Tab-separated table of N, CA and C in Angstrom:
chain	number	residue	atom	x	y	z
A	1450	MET	N	24.780	22.642	-71.084
A	1450	MET	CA	25.200	23.990	-70.745
A	1450	MET	C	24.365	24.986	-71.539
A	1451	HIS	N	23.875	25.996	-70.879
A	1451	HIS	CA	23.071	27.031	-71.526
A	1451	HIS	C	23.997	28.066	-72.152
A	1452	THR	N	23.783	28.332	-73.444
A	1452	THR	CA	24.556	29.366	-74.121
A	1452	THR	C	23.765	30.659	-74.049
A	1453	PRO	N	24.363	31.748	-73.522
A	1453	PRO	CA	23.638	33.016	-73.424
A	1453	PRO	C	23.217	33.515	-74.805
A	1454	ALA	N	22.226	34.403	-74.809
A	1454	ALA	CA	21.716	34.968	-76.062
A	1454	ALA	C	22.821	35.707	-76.804
A	1455	PRO	N	22.789	35.639	-78.166
A	1455	PRO	CA	23.833	36.318	-78.938
A	1455	PRO	C	23.951	37.801	-78.618
A	1456	ASP	N	22.773	38.504	-78.391
A	1456	ASP	CA	22.886	39.952	-78.150
A	1456	ASP	C	23.606	40.269	-76.859
A	1457	SER	N	23.418	39.451	-75.816
A	1457	SER	CA	24.109	39.759	-74.563
A	1457	SER	C	25.607	39.513	-74.704
A	1458	LEU	N	25.981	38.461	-75.413
A	1458	LEU	CA	27.404	38.188	-75.638
A	1458	LEU	C	28.011	39.264	-76.534
A	1459	GLU	N	27.250	39.685	-77.526
A	1459	GLU	CA	27.709	40.751	-78.419
A	1459	GLU	C	27.962	42.036	-77.619
A	1460	ALA	N	27.058	42.338	-76.698
A	1460	ALA	CA	27.211	43.538	-75.861
A	1460	ALA	C	28.442	43.431	-74.963
A	1461	VAL	N	28.688	42.242	-74.424
A	1461	VAL	CA	29.865	42.044	-73.573
A	1461	VAL	C	31.137	42.236	-74.397
A	1462	LEU	N	31.166	41.666	-75.603
A	1462	LEU	CA	32.332	41.854	-76.475
A	1462	LEU	C	32.538	43.332	-76.789
A	1463	GLN	N	31.456	44.036	-77.111
A	1463	GLN	CA	31.557	45.471	-77.411
A	1463	GLN	C	32.095	46.243	-76.221
A	1464	GLY	N	31.632	45.889	-75.033
A	1464	GLY	CA	32.042	46.606	-73.835
A	1464	GLY	C	33.466	46.320	-73.394
A	1465	ARG	N	33.870	45.072	-73.477
A	1465	ARG	CA	35.185	44.674	-72.942
A	1465	ARG	C	36.307	44.628	-73.976
A	1466	HIS	N	35.951	44.407	-75.233
A	1466	HIS	CA	36.992	44.152	-76.240
A	1466	HIS	C	36.814	44.971	-77.503
A	1467	HIS	N	36.101	46.088	-77.400
A	1467	HIS	CA	35.854	46.928	-78.567
A	1467	HIS	C	37.185	47.296	-79.236
A	1468	GLY	N	37.254	47.080	-80.522
A	1468	GLY	CA	38.457	47.434	-81.278
A	1468	GLY	C	39.525	46.360	-81.329
A	1469	ALA	N	39.328	45.246	-80.631
A	1469	ALA	CA	40.322	44.168	-80.700
A	1469	ALA	C	40.415	43.679	-82.144
A	1470	ARG	N	41.628	43.392	-82.592
A	1470	ARG	CA	41.850	42.985	-83.983
A	1470	ARG	C	41.862	41.456	-84.087
A	1471	VAL	N	41.018	40.964	-85.003
A	1471	VAL	CA	40.874	39.532	-85.247
A	1471	VAL	C	41.238	39.251	-86.700
A	1472	LEU	N	41.990	38.184	-86.927
A	1472	LEU	CA	42.284	37.732	-88.279
A	1472	LEU	C	41.352	36.567	-88.593
A	1473	LEU	N	40.539	36.735	-89.628
A	1473	LEU	CA	39.639	35.684	-90.093
A	1473	LEU	C	40.226	35.097	-91.367
A	1474	VAL	N	40.572	33.810	-91.309
A	1474	VAL	CA	41.152	33.119	-92.459
A	1474	VAL	C	40.090	32.170	-92.995
A	1475	GLU	N	39.494	32.560	-94.120
A	1475	GLU	CA	38.362	31.813	-94.688
A	1475	GLU	C	38.350	32.015	-96.190
A	1476	ASP	N	38.343	30.910	-96.946
A	1476	ASP	CA	38.379	31.031	-98.401
A	1476	ASP	C	37.003	31.122	-99.042
A	1477	ASP	N	35.951	30.784	-98.336
A	1477	ASP	CA	34.604	30.878	-98.899
A	1477	ASP	C	34.069	32.296	-98.662
A	1478	PRO	N	33.836	33.065	-99.736
A	1478	PRO	CA	33.424	34.464	-99.573
A	1478	PRO	C	32.142	34.638	-98.753
A	1479	ALA	N	31.172	33.749	-98.918
A	1479	ALA	CA	29.915	33.872	-98.170
A	1479	ALA	C	30.155	33.646	-96.675
A	1480	ASN	N	30.912	32.599	-96.331
A	1480	ASN	CA	31.227	32.344	-94.918
A	1480	ASN	C	32.028	33.497	-94.330
A	1481	ALA	N	33.004	33.983	-95.081
A	1481	ALA	CA	33.836	35.090	-94.599
A	1481	ALA	C	32.984	36.322	-94.332
A	1482	GLU	N	32.051	36.617	-95.233
A	1482	GLU	CA	31.208	37.803	-95.074
A	1482	GLU	C	30.330	37.699	-93.825
A	1483	VAL	N	29.715	36.537	-93.622
A	1483	VAL	CA	28.830	36.349	-92.472
A	1483	VAL	C	29.600	36.470	-91.156
A	1484	VAL	N	30.697	35.736	-91.037
A	1484	VAL	CA	31.469	35.744	-89.786
A	1484	VAL	C	32.082	37.123	-89.541
A	1485	ALA	N	32.627	37.737	-90.578
A	1485	ALA	CA	33.236	39.065	-90.424
A	1485	ALA	C	32.196	40.086	-89.968
A	1486	GLU	N	31.004	40.030	-90.550
A	1486	GLU	CA	29.960	40.988	-90.167
A	1486	GLU	C	29.534	40.787	-88.718
A	1487	LEU	N	29.382	39.537	-88.290
A	1487	LEU	CA	29.042	39.270	-86.887
A	1487	LEU	C	30.108	39.848	-85.950
A	1488	LEU	N	31.370	39.634	-86.293
A	1488	LEU	CA	32.462	40.136	-85.459
A	1488	LEU	C	32.482	41.664	-85.440
A	1489	ARG	N	32.241	42.276	-86.586
A	1489	ARG	CA	32.221	43.746	-86.648
A	1489	ARG	C	31.061	44.311	-85.834
A	1490	LEU	N	29.904	43.649	-85.886
A	1490	LEU	CA	28.763	44.098	-85.085
A	1490	LEU	C	29.079	44.038	-83.593
A	1491	ALA	N	29.991	43.138	-83.218
A	1491	ALA	CA	30.418	43.018	-81.822
A	1491	ALA	C	31.550	43.993	-81.485
A	1492	GLY	N	31.864	44.896	-82.419
A	1492	GLY	CA	32.855	45.934	-82.141
A	1492	GLY	C	34.294	45.554	-82.413
A	1493	LEU	N	34.520	44.423	-83.061
A	1493	LEU	CA	35.885	43.973	-83.324
A	1493	LEU	C	36.355	44.458	-84.687
A	1494	GLN	N	37.670	44.652	-84.820
A	1494	GLN	CA	38.270	44.943	-86.120
A	1494	GLN	C	38.628	43.608	-86.752
A	1495	VAL	N	38.240	43.431	-88.013
A	1495	VAL	CA	38.444	42.143	-88.671
A	1495	VAL	C	39.278	42.334	-89.931
A	1496	ASP	N	40.372	41.595	-90.013
A	1496	ASP	CA	41.153	41.501	-91.242
A	1496	ASP	C	40.847	40.137	-91.848
A	1497	LEU	N	40.752	40.094	-93.166
A	1497	LEU	CA	40.433	38.852	-93.854
A	1497	LEU	C	41.633	38.341	-94.643
A	1498	ALA	N	41.829	37.037	-94.605
A	1498	ALA	CA	42.809	36.360	-95.455
A	1498	ALA	C	42.075	35.176	-96.061
A	1499	ASP	N	42.286	34.931	-97.363
A	1499	ASP	CA	41.553	33.827	-97.971
A	1499	ASP	C	42.417	32.603	-98.252
A	1500	ASP	N	43.656	32.636	-97.783
A	1500	ASP	CA	44.493	31.436	-97.862
A	1500	ASP	C	45.581	31.512	-96.789
A	1501	GLY	N	46.283	30.406	-96.623
A	1501	GLY	CA	47.285	30.319	-95.570
A	1501	GLY	C	48.449	31.277	-95.741
A	1502	LEU	N	48.938	31.444	-96.965
A	1502	LEU	CA	50.069	32.347	-97.190
A	1502	LEU	C	49.696	33.792	-96.879
A	1503	GLN	N	48.500	34.191	-97.284
A	1503	GLN	CA	48.038	35.541	-96.986
A	1503	GLN	C	47.894	35.723	-95.470
A	1504	ALA	N	47.419	34.699	-94.790
A	1504	ALA	CA	47.289	34.758	-93.328
A	1504	ALA	C	48.649	34.962	-92.676
A	1505	LEU	N	49.648	34.224	-93.115
A	1505	LEU	CA	50.990	34.357	-92.534
A	1505	LEU	C	51.564	35.750	-92.797
A	1506	HIS	N	51.286	36.299	-93.973
A	1506	HIS	CA	51.724	37.661	-94.280
A	1506	HIS	C	51.064	38.652	-93.315
A	1507	CYS	N	49.767	38.516	-93.093
A	1507	CYS	CA	49.057	39.392	-92.151
A	1507	CYS	C	49.654	39.273	-90.748
A	1508	LEU	N	49.893	38.044	-90.318
A	1508	LEU	CA	50.417	37.805	-88.967
A	1508	LEU	C	51.816	38.371	-88.786
A	1509	ALA	N	52.594	38.389	-89.857
A	1509	ALA	CA	53.955	38.929	-89.772
A	1509	ALA	C	53.954	40.453	-89.785
A	1510	SER	N	52.854	41.054	-90.248
A	1510	SER	CA	52.856	42.504	-90.409
A	1510	SER	C	52.126	43.279	-89.320
A	1511	ARG	N	51.306	42.605	-88.492
A	1511	ARG	CA	50.620	43.325	-87.413
A	1511	ARG	C	50.163	42.355	-86.335
A	1512	PRO	N	49.956	42.870	-85.120
A	1512	PRO	CA	49.517	41.996	-84.023
A	1512	PRO	C	48.005	41.738	-84.057
A	1513	TYR	N	47.618	40.578	-83.620
A	1513	TYR	CA	46.211	40.200	-83.525
A	1513	TYR	C	45.920	39.681	-82.129
A	1514	ALA	N	44.664	39.854	-81.712
A	1514	ALA	CA	44.219	39.323	-80.427
A	1514	ALA	C	43.736	37.883	-80.569
A	1515	LEU	N	43.348	37.497	-81.798
A	1515	LEU	CA	42.752	36.190	-82.035
A	1515	LEU	C	42.793	35.882	-83.524
A	1516	VAL	N	42.928	34.589	-83.853
A	1516	VAL	CA	42.843	34.129	-85.245
A	1516	VAL	C	41.729	33.086	-85.321
A	1517	LEU	N	40.828	33.282	-86.280
A	1517	LEU	CA	39.813	32.278	-86.615
A	1517	LEU	C	40.249	31.662	-87.932
A	1518	MET	N	40.560	30.364	-87.919
A	1518	MET	CA	41.232	29.700	-89.036
A	1518	MET	C	40.384	28.583	-89.636
A	1519	ASP	N	39.989	28.770	-90.900
A	1519	ASP	CA	39.347	27.685	-91.625
A	1519	ASP	C	40.375	26.555	-91.756
A	1520	VAL	N	39.926	25.325	-91.659
A	1520	VAL	CA	40.852	24.199	-91.748
A	1520	VAL	C	41.163	23.854	-93.202
A	1521	ARG	N	40.145	23.884	-94.043
A	1521	ARG	CA	40.339	23.533	-95.459
A	1521	ARG	C	40.508	24.810	-96.271
A	1522	LEU	N	41.748	25.077	-96.609
A	1522	LEU	CA	42.103	26.254	-97.403
A	1522	LEU	C	42.834	25.787	-98.657
A	1523	PRO	N	42.769	26.577	-99.733
A	1523	PRO	CA	43.555	26.219	-100.918
A	1523	PRO	C	45.042	26.391	-100.632
A	1524	GLY	N	45.859	25.549	-101.220
A	1524	GLY	CA	47.306	25.648	-100.992
A	1524	GLY	C	47.663	25.197	-99.594
A	1525	LEU	N	48.172	26.120	-98.810
A	1525	LEU	CA	48.553	25.836	-97.425
A	1525	LEU	C	47.280	25.758	-96.578
A	1526	ASP	N	46.933	24.559	-96.112
A	1526	ASP	CA	45.681	24.425	-95.361
A	1526	ASP	C	45.799	25.025	-93.959
A	1527	GLY	N	44.688	25.050	-93.244
A	1527	GLY	CA	44.652	25.675	-91.931
A	1527	GLY	C	45.561	25.008	-90.911
A	1528	LEU	N	45.717	23.692	-91.011
A	1528	LEU	CA	46.589	22.979	-90.071
A	1528	LEU	C	48.049	23.376	-90.296
A	1529	ASP	N	48.486	23.366	-91.573
A	1529	ASP	CA	49.874	23.740	-91.876
A	1529	ASP	C	50.108	25.232	-91.631
A	1530	THR	N	49.093	26.049	-91.892
A	1530	THR	CA	49.214	27.483	-91.615
A	1530	THR	C	49.409	27.715	-90.124
A	1531	THR	N	48.661	26.987	-89.310
A	1531	THR	CA	48.793	27.134	-87.854
A	1531	THR	C	50.170	26.675	-87.386
A	1532	ARG	N	50.662	25.580	-87.940
A	1532	ARG	CA	52.018	25.129	-87.579
A	1532	ARG	C	53.053	26.194	-87.932
A	1533	ALA	N	52.917	26.799	-89.116
A	1533	ALA	CA	53.841	27.857	-89.540
A	1533	ALA	C	53.672	29.102	-88.663
A	1534	LEU	N	52.453	29.427	-88.326
A	1534	LEU	CA	52.165	30.569	-87.441
A	1534	LEU	C	52.864	30.375	-86.095
A	1535	ARG	N	52.792	29.183	-85.564
A	1535	ARG	CA	53.399	28.909	-84.249
A	1535	ARG	C	54.923	29.052	-84.290
A	1536	ALA	N	55.509	28.993	-85.467
A	1536	ALA	CA	56.963	29.175	-85.602
A	1536	ALA	C	57.345	30.654	-85.670
A	1537	LEU	N	56.363	31.540	-85.871
A	1537	LEU	CA	56.656	32.979	-85.920
A	1537	LEU	C	56.919	33.511	-84.523
A	1538	PRO	N	57.865	34.451	-84.383
A	1538	PRO	CA	58.134	35.031	-83.065
A	1538	PRO	C	56.898	35.746	-82.523
A	1539	GLY	N	56.651	35.586	-81.232
A	1539	GLY	CA	55.587	36.310	-80.563
A	1539	GLY	C	54.190	35.741	-80.747
A	1540	THR	N	54.067	34.556	-81.331
A	1540	THR	CA	52.728	33.992	-81.547
A	1540	THR	C	52.406	32.843	-80.588
A	1541	ASP	N	53.288	32.569	-79.650
A	1541	ASP	CA	53.052	31.436	-78.765
A	1541	ASP	C	51.815	31.623	-77.891
A	1542	GLN	N	51.423	32.870	-77.603
A	1542	GLN	CA	50.249	33.127	-76.780
A	1542	GLN	C	49.027	33.552	-77.592
A	1543	LEU	N	49.145	33.591	-78.923
A	1543	LEU	CA	48.049	34.008	-79.780
A	1543	LEU	C	47.028	32.881	-79.916
A	1544	PRO	N	45.783	33.109	-79.491
A	1544	PRO	CA	44.771	32.059	-79.628
A	1544	PRO	C	44.365	31.855	-81.091
A	1545	VAL	N	44.284	30.583	-81.486
A	1545	VAL	CA	43.846	30.216	-82.827
A	1545	VAL	C	42.662	29.265	-82.674
A	1546	VAL	N	41.534	29.646	-83.281
A	1546	VAL	CA	40.323	28.833	-83.216
A	1546	VAL	C	40.013	28.298	-84.612
A	1547	ALA	N	39.866	26.993	-84.705
A	1547	ALA	CA	39.534	26.358	-85.983
A	1547	ALA	C	38.079	26.631	-86.341
A	1548	LEU	N	37.850	26.902	-87.616
A	1548	LEU	CA	36.501	26.981	-88.179
A	1548	LEU	C	36.424	25.880	-89.215
A	1549	THR	N	35.536	24.914	-89.015
A	1549	THR	CA	35.515	23.803	-89.948
A	1549	THR	C	34.179	23.086	-89.979
A	1550	ALA	N	33.874	22.538	-91.133
A	1550	ALA	CA	32.680	21.708	-91.270
A	1550	ALA	C	32.969	20.279	-90.810
A	1551	MET	N	34.238	19.965	-90.588
A	1551	MET	CA	34.621	18.626	-90.124
A	1551	MET	C	34.401	18.587	-88.613
A	1552	ALA	N	33.370	17.876	-88.184
A	1552	ALA	CA	32.968	17.956	-86.780
A	1552	ALA	C	33.174	16.650	-86.005
A	1553	PHE	N	34.119	15.860	-86.416
A	1553	PHE	CA	34.366	14.601	-85.722
A	1553	PHE	C	35.474	14.758	-84.696
A	1554	ALA	N	35.492	13.898	-83.690
A	1554	ALA	CA	36.490	13.982	-82.613
A	1554	ALA	C	37.915	13.910	-83.160
A	1555	ASP	N	38.145	13.060	-84.168
A	1555	ASP	CA	39.490	12.951	-84.746
A	1555	ASP	C	39.918	14.262	-85.397
A	1556	ASP	N	38.966	14.949	-86.034
A	1556	ASP	CA	39.264	16.244	-86.652
A	1556	ASP	C	39.658	17.257	-85.586
A	1557	ARG	N	38.935	17.241	-84.474
A	1557	ARG	CA	39.242	18.155	-83.363
A	1557	ARG	C	40.664	17.888	-82.850
A	1558	ARG	N	41.010	16.619	-82.693
A	1558	ARG	CA	42.352	16.265	-82.222
A	1558	ARG	C	43.426	16.746	-83.194
A	1559	LEU	N	43.172	16.611	-84.509
A	1559	LEU	CA	44.129	17.096	-85.507
A	1559	LEU	C	44.331	18.603	-85.381
A	1560	CYS	N	43.250	19.333	-85.176
A	1560	CYS	CA	43.331	20.789	-85.025
A	1560	CYS	C	44.156	21.157	-83.789
A	1561	LEU	N	43.877	20.512	-82.689
A	1561	LEU	CA	44.606	20.812	-81.449
A	1561	LEU	C	46.069	20.414	-81.572
A	1562	ALA	N	46.340	19.283	-82.223
A	1562	ALA	CA	47.727	18.837	-82.409
A	1562	ALA	C	48.512	19.798	-83.299
A	1563	ALA	N	47.843	20.481	-84.212
A	1563	ALA	CA	48.515	21.430	-85.105
A	1563	ALA	C	48.821	22.754	-84.410
A	1564	GLY	N	48.297	22.933	-83.190
A	1564	GLY	CA	48.564	24.165	-82.454
A	1564	GLY	C	47.363	25.074	-82.306
A	1565	MET	N	46.202	24.625	-82.770
A	1565	MET	CA	44.982	25.404	-82.569
A	1565	MET	C	44.524	25.211	-81.129
A	1566	ASP	N	43.794	26.190	-80.620
A	1566	ASP	CA	43.392	26.161	-79.220
A	1566	ASP	C	41.952	25.741	-78.998
A	1567	ASP	N	41.130	25.909	-80.019
A	1567	ASP	CA	39.714	25.630	-79.873
A	1567	ASP	C	39.150	25.329	-81.249
A	1568	TYR	N	37.847	25.078	-81.312
A	1568	TYR	CA	37.236	24.501	-82.488
A	1568	TYR	C	35.798	24.983	-82.570
A	1569	LEU	N	35.411	25.549	-83.693
A	1569	LEU	CA	34.015	25.916	-83.956
A	1569	LEU	C	33.565	25.195	-85.218
A	1570	ALA	N	32.453	24.485	-85.135
A	1570	ALA	CA	31.928	23.778	-86.294
A	1570	ALA	C	31.082	24.728	-87.142
A	1571	LYS	N	31.187	24.558	-88.467
A	1571	LYS	CA	30.353	25.316	-89.401
A	1571	LYS	C	29.080	24.523	-89.650
A	1572	PRO	N	27.977	25.175	-89.918
A	1572	PRO	CA	27.838	26.632	-89.938
A	1572	PRO	C	27.926	27.194	-88.523
A	1573	VAL	N	28.588	28.327	-88.409
A	1573	VAL	CA	28.829	28.942	-87.111
A	1573	VAL	C	27.553	29.633	-86.621
A	1574	GLU	N	27.159	29.287	-85.417
A	1574	GLU	CA	26.018	29.946	-84.766
A	1574	GLU	C	26.517	31.200	-84.071
A	1575	PRO	N	25.809	32.337	-84.203
A	1575	PRO	CA	26.284	33.589	-83.587
A	1575	PRO	C	26.596	33.466	-82.090
A	1576	ALA	N	25.722	32.841	-81.322
A	1576	ALA	CA	25.958	32.735	-79.873
A	1576	ALA	C	27.234	31.950	-79.583
A	1577	GLN	N	27.453	30.869	-80.336
A	1577	GLN	CA	28.657	30.056	-80.127
A	1577	GLN	C	29.907	30.829	-80.542
A	1578	LEU	N	29.819	31.551	-81.657
A	1578	LEU	CA	30.943	32.376	-82.114
A	1578	LEU	C	31.290	33.422	-81.057
A	1579	PHE	N	30.289	34.166	-80.594
A	1579	PHE	CA	30.542	35.218	-79.606
A	1579	PHE	C	31.092	34.635	-78.306
A	1580	ALA	N	30.539	33.509	-77.862
A	1580	ALA	CA	31.015	32.888	-76.613
A	1580	ALA	C	32.471	32.444	-76.747
A	1581	THR	N	32.817	31.854	-77.880
A	1581	THR	CA	34.187	31.378	-78.093
A	1581	THR	C	35.160	32.550	-78.195
A	1582	VAL	N	34.800	33.560	-78.973
A	1582	VAL	CA	35.666	34.736	-79.112
A	1582	VAL	C	35.846	35.414	-77.761
A	1583	LEU	N	34.769	35.566	-77.021
A	1583	LEU	CA	34.852	36.196	-75.695
A	1583	LEU	C	35.767	35.401	-74.772
A	1584	ARG	N	35.626	34.089	-74.774
A	1584	ARG	CA	36.468	33.243	-73.904
A	1584	ARG	C	37.947	33.450	-74.213
A	1585	TRP	N	38.308	33.508	-75.501
A	1585	TRP	CA	39.721	33.619	-75.862
A	1585	TRP	C	40.252	35.042	-75.766
A	1586	LEU	N	39.372	36.037	-75.798
A	1586	LEU	CA	39.835	37.415	-75.632
A	1586	LEU	C	39.908	37.830	-74.165
A	1587	GLN	N	39.269	37.072	-73.289
A	1587	GLN	CA	39.195	37.436	-71.869
A	1587	GLN	C	40.543	37.851	-71.300
A	1588	ASP	N	41.543	36.999	-71.433
A	1588	ASP	CA	42.846	37.372	-70.860
A	1588	ASP	C	43.923	37.534	-71.908
A	1589	GLY	N	43.553	37.384	-73.175
A	1589	GLY	CA	44.512	37.617	-74.251
A	1589	GLY	C	45.606	36.582	-74.366
A	1590	ARG	N	45.446	35.448	-73.703
A	1590	ARG	CA	46.485	34.409	-73.763
A	1590	ARG	C	45.854	33.069	-74.035
A	1591	ARG	N	46.600	32.244	-74.652
A	1591	ARG	CA	46.127	30.887	-74.904
A	1591	ARG	C	46.563	29.975	-73.762
A	1592	GLY	N	45.975	28.803	-73.789
A	1592	GLY	CA	46.402	27.778	-72.846
A	1592	GLY	C	45.688	27.885	-71.589
């Protein structure tokens, strides 16, 4: 499958989803900075959480169009955070995309079983990030 150029996907995100709020849950400051900047360049509003508890606090305090969730987090990991997120009212349709360096099929199954909807392997490529975010923002619903 051909992945479109990052700039064209970025332009589509800017045009169709400008201002959409995304929660990025990532404990590595360098990874968080890179992904957040890419999302901001695409016109999205990005809130950052560096652990699972902070992510749950953010989710309880405001609505999001999408969550990008690191799997390996200190304390409450991304899998347990997603399970807890799914127990919050109004999050059943919120798309959650795993961000992880664990790129094996079993890891993908664990992410999906925990309630995540999709999976991006690190290091994240801009075109893949934009394509995945665009796919999940298209209709604002998971599943």
